PDB file of C-alpha atoms and ligand atoms in Angstrom:
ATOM      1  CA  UNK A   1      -1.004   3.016  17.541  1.00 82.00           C
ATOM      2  CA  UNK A   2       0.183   0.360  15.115  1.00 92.00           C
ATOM      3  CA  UNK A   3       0.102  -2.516  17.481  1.00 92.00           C
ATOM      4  CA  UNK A   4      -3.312  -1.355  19.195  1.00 94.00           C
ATOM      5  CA  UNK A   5      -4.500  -2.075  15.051  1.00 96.00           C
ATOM      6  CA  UNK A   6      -2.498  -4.974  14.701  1.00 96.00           C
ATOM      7  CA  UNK A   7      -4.149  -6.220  17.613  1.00 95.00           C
ATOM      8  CA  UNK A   8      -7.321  -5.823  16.262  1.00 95.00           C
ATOM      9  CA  UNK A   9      -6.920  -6.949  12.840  1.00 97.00           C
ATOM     10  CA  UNK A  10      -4.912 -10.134  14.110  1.00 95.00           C
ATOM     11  CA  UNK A  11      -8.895 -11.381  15.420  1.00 93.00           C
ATOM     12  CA  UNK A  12     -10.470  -9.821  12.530  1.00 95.00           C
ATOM     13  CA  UNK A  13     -11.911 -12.533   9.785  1.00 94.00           C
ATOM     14  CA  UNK A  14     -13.057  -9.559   7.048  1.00 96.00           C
ATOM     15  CA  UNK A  15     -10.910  -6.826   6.493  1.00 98.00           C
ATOM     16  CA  UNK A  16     -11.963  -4.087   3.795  1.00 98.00           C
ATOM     17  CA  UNK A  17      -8.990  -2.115   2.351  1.00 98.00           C
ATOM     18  CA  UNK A  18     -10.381   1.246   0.675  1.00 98.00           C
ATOM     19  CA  UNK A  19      -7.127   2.691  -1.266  1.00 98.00           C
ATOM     20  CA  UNK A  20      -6.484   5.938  -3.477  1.00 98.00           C
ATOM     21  CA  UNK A  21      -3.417   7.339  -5.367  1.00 98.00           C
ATOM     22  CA  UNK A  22      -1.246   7.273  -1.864  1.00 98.00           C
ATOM     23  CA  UNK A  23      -1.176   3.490  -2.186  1.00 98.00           C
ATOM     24  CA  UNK A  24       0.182   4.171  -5.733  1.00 98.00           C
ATOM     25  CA  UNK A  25       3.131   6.660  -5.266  1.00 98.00           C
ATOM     26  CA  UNK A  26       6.062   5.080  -3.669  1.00 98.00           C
ATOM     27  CA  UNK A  27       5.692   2.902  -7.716  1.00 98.00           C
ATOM     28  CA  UNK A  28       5.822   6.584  -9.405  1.00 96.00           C
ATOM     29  CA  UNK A  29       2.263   6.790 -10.421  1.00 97.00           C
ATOM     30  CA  UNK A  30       1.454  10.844  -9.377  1.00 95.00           C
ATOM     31  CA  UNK A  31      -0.932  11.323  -6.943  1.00 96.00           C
ATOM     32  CA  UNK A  32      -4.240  13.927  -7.573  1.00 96.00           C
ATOM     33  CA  UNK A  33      -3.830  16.579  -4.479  1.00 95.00           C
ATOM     34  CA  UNK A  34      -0.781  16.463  -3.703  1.00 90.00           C
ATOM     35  CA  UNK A  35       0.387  20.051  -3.366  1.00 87.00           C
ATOM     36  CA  UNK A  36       3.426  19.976  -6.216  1.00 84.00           C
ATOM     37  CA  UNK A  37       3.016  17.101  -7.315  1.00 87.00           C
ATOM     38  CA  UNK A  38      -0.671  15.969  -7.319  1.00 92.00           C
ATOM     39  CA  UNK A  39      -1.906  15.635 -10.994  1.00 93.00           C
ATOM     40  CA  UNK A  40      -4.774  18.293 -10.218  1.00 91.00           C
ATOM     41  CA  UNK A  41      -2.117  20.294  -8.777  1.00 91.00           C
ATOM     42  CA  UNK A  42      -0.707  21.202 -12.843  1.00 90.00           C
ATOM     43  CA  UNK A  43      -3.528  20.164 -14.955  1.00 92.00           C
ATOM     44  CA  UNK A  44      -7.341  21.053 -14.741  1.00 93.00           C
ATOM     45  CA  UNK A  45      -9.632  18.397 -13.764  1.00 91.00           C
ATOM     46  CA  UNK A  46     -11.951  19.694 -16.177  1.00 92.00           C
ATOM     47  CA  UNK A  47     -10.380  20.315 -19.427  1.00 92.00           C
ATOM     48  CA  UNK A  48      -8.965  16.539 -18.980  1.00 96.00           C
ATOM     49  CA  UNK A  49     -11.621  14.492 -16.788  1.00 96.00           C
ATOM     50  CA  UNK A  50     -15.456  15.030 -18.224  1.00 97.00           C
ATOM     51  CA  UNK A  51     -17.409  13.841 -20.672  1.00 96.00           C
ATOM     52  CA  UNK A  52     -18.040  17.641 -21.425  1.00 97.00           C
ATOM     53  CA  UNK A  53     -13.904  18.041 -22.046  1.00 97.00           C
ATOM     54  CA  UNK A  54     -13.886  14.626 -24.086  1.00 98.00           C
ATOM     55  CA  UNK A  55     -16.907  15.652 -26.452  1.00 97.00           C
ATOM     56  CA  UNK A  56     -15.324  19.162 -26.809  1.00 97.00           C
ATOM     57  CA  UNK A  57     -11.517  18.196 -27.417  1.00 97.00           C
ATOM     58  CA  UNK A  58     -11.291  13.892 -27.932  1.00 98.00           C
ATOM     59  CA  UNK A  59      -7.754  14.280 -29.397  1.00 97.00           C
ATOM     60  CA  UNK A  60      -6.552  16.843 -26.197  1.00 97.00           C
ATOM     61  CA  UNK A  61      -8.074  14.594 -23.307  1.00 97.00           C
ATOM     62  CA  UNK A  62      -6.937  11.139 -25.592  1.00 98.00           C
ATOM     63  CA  UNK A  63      -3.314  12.747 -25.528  1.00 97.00           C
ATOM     64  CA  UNK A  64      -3.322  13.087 -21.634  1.00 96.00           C
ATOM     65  CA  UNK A  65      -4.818   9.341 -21.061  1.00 97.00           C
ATOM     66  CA  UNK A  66      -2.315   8.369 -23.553  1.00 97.00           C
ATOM     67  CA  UNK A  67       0.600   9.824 -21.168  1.00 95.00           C
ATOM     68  CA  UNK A  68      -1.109   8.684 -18.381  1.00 95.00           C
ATOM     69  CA  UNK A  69      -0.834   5.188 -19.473  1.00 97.00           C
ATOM     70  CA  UNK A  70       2.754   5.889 -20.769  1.00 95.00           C
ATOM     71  CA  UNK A  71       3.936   6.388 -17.133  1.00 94.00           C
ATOM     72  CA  UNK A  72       2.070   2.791 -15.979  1.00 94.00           C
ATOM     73  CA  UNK A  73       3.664   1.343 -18.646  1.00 90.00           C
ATOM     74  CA  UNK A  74       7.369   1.789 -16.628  1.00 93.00           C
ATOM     75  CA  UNK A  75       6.067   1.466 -13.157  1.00 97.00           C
ATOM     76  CA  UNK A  76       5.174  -1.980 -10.919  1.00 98.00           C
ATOM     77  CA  UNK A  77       3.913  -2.474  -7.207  1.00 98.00           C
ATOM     78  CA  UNK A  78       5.385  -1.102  -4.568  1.00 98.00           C
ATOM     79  CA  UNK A  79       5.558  -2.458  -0.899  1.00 98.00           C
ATOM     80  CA  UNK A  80       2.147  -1.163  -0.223  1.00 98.00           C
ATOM     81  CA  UNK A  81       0.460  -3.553  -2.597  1.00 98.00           C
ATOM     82  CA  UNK A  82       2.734  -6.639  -1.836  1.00 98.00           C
ATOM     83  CA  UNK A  83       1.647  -6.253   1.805  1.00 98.00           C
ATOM     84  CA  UNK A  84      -1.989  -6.142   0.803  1.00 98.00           C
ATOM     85  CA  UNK A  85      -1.639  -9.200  -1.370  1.00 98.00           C
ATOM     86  CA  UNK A  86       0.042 -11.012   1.226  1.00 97.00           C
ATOM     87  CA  UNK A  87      -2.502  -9.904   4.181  1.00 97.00           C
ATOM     88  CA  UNK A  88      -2.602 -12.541   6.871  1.00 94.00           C
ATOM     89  CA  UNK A  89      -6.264 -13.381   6.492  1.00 92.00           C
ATOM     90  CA  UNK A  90      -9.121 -12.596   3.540  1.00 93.00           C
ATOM     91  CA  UNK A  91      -9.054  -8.786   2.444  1.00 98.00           C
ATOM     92  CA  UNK A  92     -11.209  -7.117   0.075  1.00 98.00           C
ATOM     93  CA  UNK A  93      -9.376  -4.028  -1.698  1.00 99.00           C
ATOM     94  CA  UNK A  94     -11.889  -1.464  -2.703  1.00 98.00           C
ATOM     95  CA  UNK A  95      -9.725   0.759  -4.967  1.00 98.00           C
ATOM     96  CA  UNK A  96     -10.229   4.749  -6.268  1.00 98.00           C
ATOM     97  CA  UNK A  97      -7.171   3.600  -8.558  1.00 98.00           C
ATOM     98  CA  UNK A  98      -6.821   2.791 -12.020  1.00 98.00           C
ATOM     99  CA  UNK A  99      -3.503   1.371 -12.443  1.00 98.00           C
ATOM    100  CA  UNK A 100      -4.710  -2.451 -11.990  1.00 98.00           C
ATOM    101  CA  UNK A 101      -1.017  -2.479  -9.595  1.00 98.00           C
ATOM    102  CA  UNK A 102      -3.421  -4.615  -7.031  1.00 98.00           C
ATOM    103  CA  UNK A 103      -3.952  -7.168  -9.106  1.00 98.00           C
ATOM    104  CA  UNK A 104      -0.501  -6.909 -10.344  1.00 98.00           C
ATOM    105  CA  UNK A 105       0.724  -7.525  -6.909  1.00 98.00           C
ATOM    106  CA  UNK A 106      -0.976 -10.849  -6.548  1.00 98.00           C
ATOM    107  CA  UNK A 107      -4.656  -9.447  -4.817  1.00 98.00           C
ATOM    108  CA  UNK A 108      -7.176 -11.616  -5.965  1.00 97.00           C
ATOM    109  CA  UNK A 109     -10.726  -9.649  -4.224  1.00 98.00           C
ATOM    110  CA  UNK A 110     -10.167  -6.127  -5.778  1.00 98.00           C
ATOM    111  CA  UNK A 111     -13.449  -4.040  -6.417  1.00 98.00           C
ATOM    112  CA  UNK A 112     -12.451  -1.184  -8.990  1.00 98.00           C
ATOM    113  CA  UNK A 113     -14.864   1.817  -8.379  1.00 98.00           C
ATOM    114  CA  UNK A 114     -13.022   4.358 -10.952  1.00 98.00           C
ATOM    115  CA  UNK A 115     -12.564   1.748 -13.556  1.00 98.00           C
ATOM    116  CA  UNK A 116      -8.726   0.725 -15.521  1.00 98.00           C
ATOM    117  CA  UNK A 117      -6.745   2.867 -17.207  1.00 98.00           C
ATOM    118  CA  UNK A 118      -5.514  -0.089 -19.463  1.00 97.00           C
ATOM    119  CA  UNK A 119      -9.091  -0.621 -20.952  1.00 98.00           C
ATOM    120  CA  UNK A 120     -10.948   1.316 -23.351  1.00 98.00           C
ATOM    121  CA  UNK A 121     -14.553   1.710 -23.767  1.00 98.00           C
ATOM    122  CA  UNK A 122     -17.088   3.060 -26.275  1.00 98.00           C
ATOM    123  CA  UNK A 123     -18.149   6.857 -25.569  1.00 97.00           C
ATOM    124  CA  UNK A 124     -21.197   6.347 -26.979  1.00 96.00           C
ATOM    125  CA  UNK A 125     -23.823   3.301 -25.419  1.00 89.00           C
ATOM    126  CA  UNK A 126     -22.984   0.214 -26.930  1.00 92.00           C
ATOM    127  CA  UNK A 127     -21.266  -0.794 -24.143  1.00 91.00           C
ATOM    128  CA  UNK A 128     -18.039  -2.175 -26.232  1.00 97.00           C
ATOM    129  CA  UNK A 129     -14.527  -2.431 -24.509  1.00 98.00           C
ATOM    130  CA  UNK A 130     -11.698  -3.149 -25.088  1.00 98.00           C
ATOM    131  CA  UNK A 131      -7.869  -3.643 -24.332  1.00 98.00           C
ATOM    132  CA  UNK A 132      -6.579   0.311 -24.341  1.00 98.00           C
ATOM    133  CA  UNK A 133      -5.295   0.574 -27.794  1.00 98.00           C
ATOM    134  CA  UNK A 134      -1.879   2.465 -28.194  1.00 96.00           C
ATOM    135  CA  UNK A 135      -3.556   4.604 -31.122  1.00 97.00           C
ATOM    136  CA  UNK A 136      -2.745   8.259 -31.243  1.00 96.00           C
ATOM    137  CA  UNK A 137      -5.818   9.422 -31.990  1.00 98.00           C
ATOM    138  CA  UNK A 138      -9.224   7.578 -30.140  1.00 98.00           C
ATOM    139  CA  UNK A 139     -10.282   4.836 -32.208  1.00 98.00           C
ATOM    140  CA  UNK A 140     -13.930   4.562 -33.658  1.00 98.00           C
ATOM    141  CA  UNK A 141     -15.821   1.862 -31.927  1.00 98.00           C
ATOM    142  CA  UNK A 142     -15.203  -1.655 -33.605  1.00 97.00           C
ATOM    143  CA  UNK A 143     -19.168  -2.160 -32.829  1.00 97.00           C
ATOM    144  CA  UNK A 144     -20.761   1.165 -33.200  1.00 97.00           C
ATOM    145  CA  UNK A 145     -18.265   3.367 -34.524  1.00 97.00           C
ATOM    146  CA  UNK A 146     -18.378   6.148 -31.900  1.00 97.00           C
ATOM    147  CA  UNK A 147     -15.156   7.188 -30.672  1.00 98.00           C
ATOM    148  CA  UNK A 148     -13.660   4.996 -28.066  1.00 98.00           C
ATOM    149  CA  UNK A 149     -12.450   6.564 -24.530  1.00 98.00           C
ATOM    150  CA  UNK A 150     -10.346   5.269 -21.648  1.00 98.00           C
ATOM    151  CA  UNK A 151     -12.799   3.109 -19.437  1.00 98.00           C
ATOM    152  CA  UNK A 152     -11.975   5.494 -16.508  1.00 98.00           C
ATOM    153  CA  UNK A 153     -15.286   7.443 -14.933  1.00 98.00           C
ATOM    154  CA  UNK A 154     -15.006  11.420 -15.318  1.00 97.00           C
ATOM    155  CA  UNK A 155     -16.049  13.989 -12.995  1.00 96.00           C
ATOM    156  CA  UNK A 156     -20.097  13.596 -13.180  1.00 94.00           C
ATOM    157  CA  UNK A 157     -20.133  10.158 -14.075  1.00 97.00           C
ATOM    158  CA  UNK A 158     -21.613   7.527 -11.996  1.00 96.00           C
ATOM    159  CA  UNK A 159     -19.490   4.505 -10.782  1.00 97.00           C
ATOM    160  CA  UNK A 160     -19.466   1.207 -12.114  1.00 96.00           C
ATOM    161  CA  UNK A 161     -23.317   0.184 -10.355  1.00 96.00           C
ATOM    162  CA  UNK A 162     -22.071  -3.454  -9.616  1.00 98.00           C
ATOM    163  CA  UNK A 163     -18.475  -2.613  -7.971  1.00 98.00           C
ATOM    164  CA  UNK A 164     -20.629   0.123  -5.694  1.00 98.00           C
ATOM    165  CA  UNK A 165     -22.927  -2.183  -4.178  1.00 98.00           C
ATOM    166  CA  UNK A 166     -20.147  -4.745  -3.857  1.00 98.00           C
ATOM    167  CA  UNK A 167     -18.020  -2.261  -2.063  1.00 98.00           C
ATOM    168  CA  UNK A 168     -21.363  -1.283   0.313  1.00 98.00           C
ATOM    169  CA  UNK A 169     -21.334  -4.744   0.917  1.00 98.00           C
ATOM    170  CA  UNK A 170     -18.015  -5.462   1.849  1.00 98.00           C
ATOM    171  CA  UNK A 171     -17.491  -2.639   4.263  1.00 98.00           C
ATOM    172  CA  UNK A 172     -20.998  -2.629   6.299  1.00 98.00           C
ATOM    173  CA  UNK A 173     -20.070  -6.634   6.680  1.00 98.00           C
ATOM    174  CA  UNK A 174     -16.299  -6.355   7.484  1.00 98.00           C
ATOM    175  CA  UNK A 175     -14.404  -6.581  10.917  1.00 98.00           C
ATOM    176  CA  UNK A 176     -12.337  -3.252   9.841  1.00 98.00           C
ATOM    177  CA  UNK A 177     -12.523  -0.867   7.393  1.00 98.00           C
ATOM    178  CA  UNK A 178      -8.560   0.037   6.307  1.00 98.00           C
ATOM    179  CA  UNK A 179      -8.799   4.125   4.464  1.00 98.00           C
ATOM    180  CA  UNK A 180      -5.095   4.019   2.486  1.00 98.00           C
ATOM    181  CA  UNK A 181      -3.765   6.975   0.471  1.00 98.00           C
ATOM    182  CA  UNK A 182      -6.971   8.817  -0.313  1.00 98.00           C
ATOM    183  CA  UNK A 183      -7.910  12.123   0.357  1.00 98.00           C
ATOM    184  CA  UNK A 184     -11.266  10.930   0.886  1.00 97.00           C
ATOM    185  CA  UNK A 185     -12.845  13.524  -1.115  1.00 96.00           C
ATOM    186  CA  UNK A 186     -13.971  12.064  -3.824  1.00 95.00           C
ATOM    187  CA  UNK A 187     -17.914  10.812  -3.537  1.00 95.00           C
ATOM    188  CA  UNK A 188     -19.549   8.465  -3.290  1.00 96.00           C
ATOM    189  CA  UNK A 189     -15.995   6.847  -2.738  1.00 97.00           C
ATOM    190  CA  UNK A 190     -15.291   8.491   0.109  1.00 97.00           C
ATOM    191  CA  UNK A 191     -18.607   7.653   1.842  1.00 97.00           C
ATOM    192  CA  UNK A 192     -17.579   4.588   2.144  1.00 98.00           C
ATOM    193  CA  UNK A 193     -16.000   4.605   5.046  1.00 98.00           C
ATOM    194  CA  UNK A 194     -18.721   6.675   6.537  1.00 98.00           C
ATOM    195  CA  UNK A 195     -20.816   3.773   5.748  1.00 98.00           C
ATOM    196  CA  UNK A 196     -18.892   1.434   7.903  1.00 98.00           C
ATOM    197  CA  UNK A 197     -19.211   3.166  10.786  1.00 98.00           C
ATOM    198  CA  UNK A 198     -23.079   3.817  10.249  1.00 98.00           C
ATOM    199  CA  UNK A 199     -22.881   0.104  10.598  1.00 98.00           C
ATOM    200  CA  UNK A 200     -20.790   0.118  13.743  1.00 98.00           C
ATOM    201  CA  UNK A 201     -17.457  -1.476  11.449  1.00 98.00           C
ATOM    202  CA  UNK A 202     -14.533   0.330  12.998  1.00 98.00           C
ATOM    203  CA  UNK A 203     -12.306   2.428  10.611  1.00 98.00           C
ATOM    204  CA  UNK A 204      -8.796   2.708  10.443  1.00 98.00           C
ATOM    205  CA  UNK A 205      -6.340   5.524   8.074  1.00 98.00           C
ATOM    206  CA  UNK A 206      -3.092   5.378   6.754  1.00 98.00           C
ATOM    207  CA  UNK A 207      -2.254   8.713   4.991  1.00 98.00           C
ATOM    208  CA  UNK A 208       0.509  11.015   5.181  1.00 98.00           C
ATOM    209  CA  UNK A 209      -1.876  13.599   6.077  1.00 97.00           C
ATOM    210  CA  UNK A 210      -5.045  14.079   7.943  1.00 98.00           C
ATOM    211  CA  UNK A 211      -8.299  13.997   6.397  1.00 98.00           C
ATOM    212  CA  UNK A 212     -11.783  14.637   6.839  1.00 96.00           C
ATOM    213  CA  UNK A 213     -11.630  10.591   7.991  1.00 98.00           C
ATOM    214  CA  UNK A 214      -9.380  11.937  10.413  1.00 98.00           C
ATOM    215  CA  UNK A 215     -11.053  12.490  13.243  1.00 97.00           C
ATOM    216  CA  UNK A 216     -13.470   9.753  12.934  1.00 96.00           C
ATOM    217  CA  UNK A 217     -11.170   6.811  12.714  1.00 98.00           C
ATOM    218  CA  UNK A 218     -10.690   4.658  15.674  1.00 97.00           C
ATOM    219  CA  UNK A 219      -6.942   4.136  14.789  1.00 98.00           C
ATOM    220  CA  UNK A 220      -5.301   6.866  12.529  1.00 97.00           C
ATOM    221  CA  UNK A 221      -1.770   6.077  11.047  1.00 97.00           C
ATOM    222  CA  UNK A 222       0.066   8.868  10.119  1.00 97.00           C
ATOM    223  CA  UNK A 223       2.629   7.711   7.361  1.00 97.00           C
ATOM    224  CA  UNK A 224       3.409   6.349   3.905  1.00 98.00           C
ATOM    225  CA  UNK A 225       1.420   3.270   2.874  1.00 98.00           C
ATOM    226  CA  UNK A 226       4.963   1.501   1.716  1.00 98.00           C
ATOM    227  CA  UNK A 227       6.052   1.317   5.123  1.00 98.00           C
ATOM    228  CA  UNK A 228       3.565   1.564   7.461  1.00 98.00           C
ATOM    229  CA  UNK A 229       1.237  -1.792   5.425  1.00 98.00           C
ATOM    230  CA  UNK A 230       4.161  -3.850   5.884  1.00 98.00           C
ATOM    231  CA  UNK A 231       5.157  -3.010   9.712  1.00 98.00           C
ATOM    232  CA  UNK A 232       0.912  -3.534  10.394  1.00 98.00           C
ATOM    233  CA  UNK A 233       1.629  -7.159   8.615  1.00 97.00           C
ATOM    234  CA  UNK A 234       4.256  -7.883  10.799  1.00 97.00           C
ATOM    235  CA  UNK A 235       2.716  -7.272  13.687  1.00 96.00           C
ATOM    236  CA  UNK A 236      -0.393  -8.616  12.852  1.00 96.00           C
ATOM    237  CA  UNK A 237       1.960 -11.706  12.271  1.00 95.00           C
ATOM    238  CA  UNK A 238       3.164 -11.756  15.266  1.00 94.00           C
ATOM    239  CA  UNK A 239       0.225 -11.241  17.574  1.00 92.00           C
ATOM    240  CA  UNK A 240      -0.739 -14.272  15.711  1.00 88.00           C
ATOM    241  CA  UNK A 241       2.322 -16.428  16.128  1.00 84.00           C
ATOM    242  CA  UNK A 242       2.446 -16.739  12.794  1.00 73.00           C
ATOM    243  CA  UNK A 243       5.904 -17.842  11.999  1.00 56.00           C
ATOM    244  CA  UNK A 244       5.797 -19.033   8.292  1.00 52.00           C
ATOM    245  CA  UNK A 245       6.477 -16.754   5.519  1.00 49.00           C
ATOM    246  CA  UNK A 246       3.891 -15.539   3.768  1.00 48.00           C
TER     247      UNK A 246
HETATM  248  P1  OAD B   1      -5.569  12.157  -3.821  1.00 89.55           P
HETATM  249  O1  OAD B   1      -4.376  12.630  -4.553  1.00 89.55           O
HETATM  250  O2  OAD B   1      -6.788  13.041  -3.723  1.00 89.55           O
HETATM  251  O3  OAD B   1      -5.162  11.784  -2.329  1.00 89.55           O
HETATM  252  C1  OAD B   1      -4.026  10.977  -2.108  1.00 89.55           C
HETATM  253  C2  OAD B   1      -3.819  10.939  -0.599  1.00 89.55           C
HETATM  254  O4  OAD B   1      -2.721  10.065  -0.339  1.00 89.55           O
HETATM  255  C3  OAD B   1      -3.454  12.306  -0.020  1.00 89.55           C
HETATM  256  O5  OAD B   1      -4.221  12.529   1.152  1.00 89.55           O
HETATM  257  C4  OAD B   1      -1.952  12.179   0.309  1.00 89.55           C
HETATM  258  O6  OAD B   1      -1.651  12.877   1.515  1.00 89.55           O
HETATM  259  C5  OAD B   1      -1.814  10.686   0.546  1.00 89.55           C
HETATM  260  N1  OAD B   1      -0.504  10.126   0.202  1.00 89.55           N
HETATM  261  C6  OAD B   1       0.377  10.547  -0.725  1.00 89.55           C
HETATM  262  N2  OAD B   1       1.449   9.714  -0.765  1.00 89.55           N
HETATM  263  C7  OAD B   1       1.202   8.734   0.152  1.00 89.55           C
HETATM  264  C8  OAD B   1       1.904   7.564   0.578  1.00 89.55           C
HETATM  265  N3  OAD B   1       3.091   7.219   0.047  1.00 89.55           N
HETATM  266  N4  OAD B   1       1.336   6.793   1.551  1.00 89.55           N
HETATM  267  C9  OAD B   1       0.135   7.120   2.094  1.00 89.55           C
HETATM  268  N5  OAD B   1      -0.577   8.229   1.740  1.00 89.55           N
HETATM  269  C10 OAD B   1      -0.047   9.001   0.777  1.00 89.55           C
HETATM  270  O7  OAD B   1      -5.981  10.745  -4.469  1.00 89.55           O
HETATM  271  P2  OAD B   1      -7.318   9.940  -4.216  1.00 89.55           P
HETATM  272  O8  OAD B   1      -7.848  10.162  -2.833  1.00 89.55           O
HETATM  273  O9  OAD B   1      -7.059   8.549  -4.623  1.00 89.55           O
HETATM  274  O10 OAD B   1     -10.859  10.114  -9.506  1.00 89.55           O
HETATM  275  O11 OAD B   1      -8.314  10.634  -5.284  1.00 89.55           O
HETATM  276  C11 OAD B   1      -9.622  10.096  -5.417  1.00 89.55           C
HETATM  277  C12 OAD B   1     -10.049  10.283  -6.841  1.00 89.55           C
HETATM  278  O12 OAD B   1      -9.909  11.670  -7.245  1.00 89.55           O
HETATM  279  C13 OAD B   1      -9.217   9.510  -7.850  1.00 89.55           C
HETATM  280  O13 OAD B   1      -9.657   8.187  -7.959  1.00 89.55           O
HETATM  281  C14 OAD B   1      -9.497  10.305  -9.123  1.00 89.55           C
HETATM  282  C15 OAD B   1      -9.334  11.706  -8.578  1.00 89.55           C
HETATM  283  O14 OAD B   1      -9.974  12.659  -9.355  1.00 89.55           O
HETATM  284  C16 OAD B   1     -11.114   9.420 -10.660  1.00 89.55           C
HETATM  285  O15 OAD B   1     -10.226   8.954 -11.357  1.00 89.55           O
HETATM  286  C17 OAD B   1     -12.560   9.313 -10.964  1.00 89.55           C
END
């Protein structure tokens, strides 16, 4: 199955990289719904994730962010992103995460639809934002003085309006759609690759289980993203004669 991709990405000029947590994990960072380990597997979505859960406890949902960013603090790309960065041709990564680990890796076209966990932002409507402080309580706006809240969107929030209709874009207008490490349960996210077929762009997966995406993609890839990005590079490589390191 790989080299039936490989041999279709190896002619493709735009290639469209949707990633979630999966892409994330072999660096440490936990997944959501993962069944032990997924974050939404020990904490609840919506004590921790909401405006509603921010306005009621700031200081309980501040202290979770805050750990949150304590783990990205100690963790750095894995395989998956290095492959990505490297990709033998242009690639846009459309990414669920928050960890900024693509653009650690060296990928330049990253859309962020869920926003960065190292930013803050004002929770009122000024707009402000800023670097995330390390403060242990949330800091009061340096514009407005409302409380300040990790620039991440909640459950019930609407996505950043300019990385959406970049990411639309990018996948009705690509040679392949790539699904990596997501669930694909998460709207309007996951209707992204739903998109790209409406627009006859074939899809591929890489997950370590099936999906909803499943049965819809034209090539499905059973297998961690760590591994299974690189070997697709490789081949891809190859089918191109491409003998100088990336
Ligand atoms: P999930 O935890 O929902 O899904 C991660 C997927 O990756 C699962 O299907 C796993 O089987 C798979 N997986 C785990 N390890 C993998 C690996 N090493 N290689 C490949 N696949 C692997 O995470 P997302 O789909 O990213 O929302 O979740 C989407 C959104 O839901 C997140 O962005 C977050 C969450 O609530 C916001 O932050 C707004």
């Amino acid at each position: 199955m790989i080299d039936a991709l490989a041999g279709h990405l190896a002619g493709a000029a735009s290639v469209v990289a949707l990633t979630g947590a999966g892409v994330s994990a072999a660096s440490g960072v936990p997944t959501f719904r993962d069944a032990q380990t997924g974050l939404w597997a020990r904490y609840d979505p919506m004590e921790l994730a909401t405006p509603e859960a921010f306005a009621r406890d700031p200081q309980l949902v501040w202290s979770w962010y805050a750990w949150r960013r304590s783990l990205l603090a100690r963790v750095w790309p894995n395989d998956a992103h290095i492959a990505l960065a490297e990709w033998p041709g242009r690639v846009t990564v459309i990414t669920q995460n928050v960890d900024g680990l693509h653009q650690r890796a060296g990928s330049k076209a990253v859309i962020e639809l869920h926003g960065r966990l190292d930013r803050d932002r004002c929770s009122a409507v000024c707009g402000t934002r800023t670097p995330a402080s390390a403060a242990e309580s949330p800091p009061p706006c340096p514009h407005c003085g409302a409380l300040m809240r990790p620039d991440v969107v909640w459950f019930g929030e609407a996505l950043p309006e300019q990385a959406l209709a970049d990411a639309l874009a990018a996948v009705r207008g690509a040679d392949c759609v790539l699904s990596i490490g997501t669930s694909s349960l998460v709207r309007p996210a996951a209707e992204l690759p739903w998109e790209a077929l409406a627009a006859g762009v074939p899809v591929g997966e890489i997950n370590t289980e099936a999906t909803l995406l499943t049965g819809q993609a034209r090539w499905s890839l059973r297998g961690r993203a760590d591994q299974t990005l690189p070997a697709l590079v490789a081949a891809i490589r190859q089918r191109r004669g491409d003998h100088h390191e990336p």
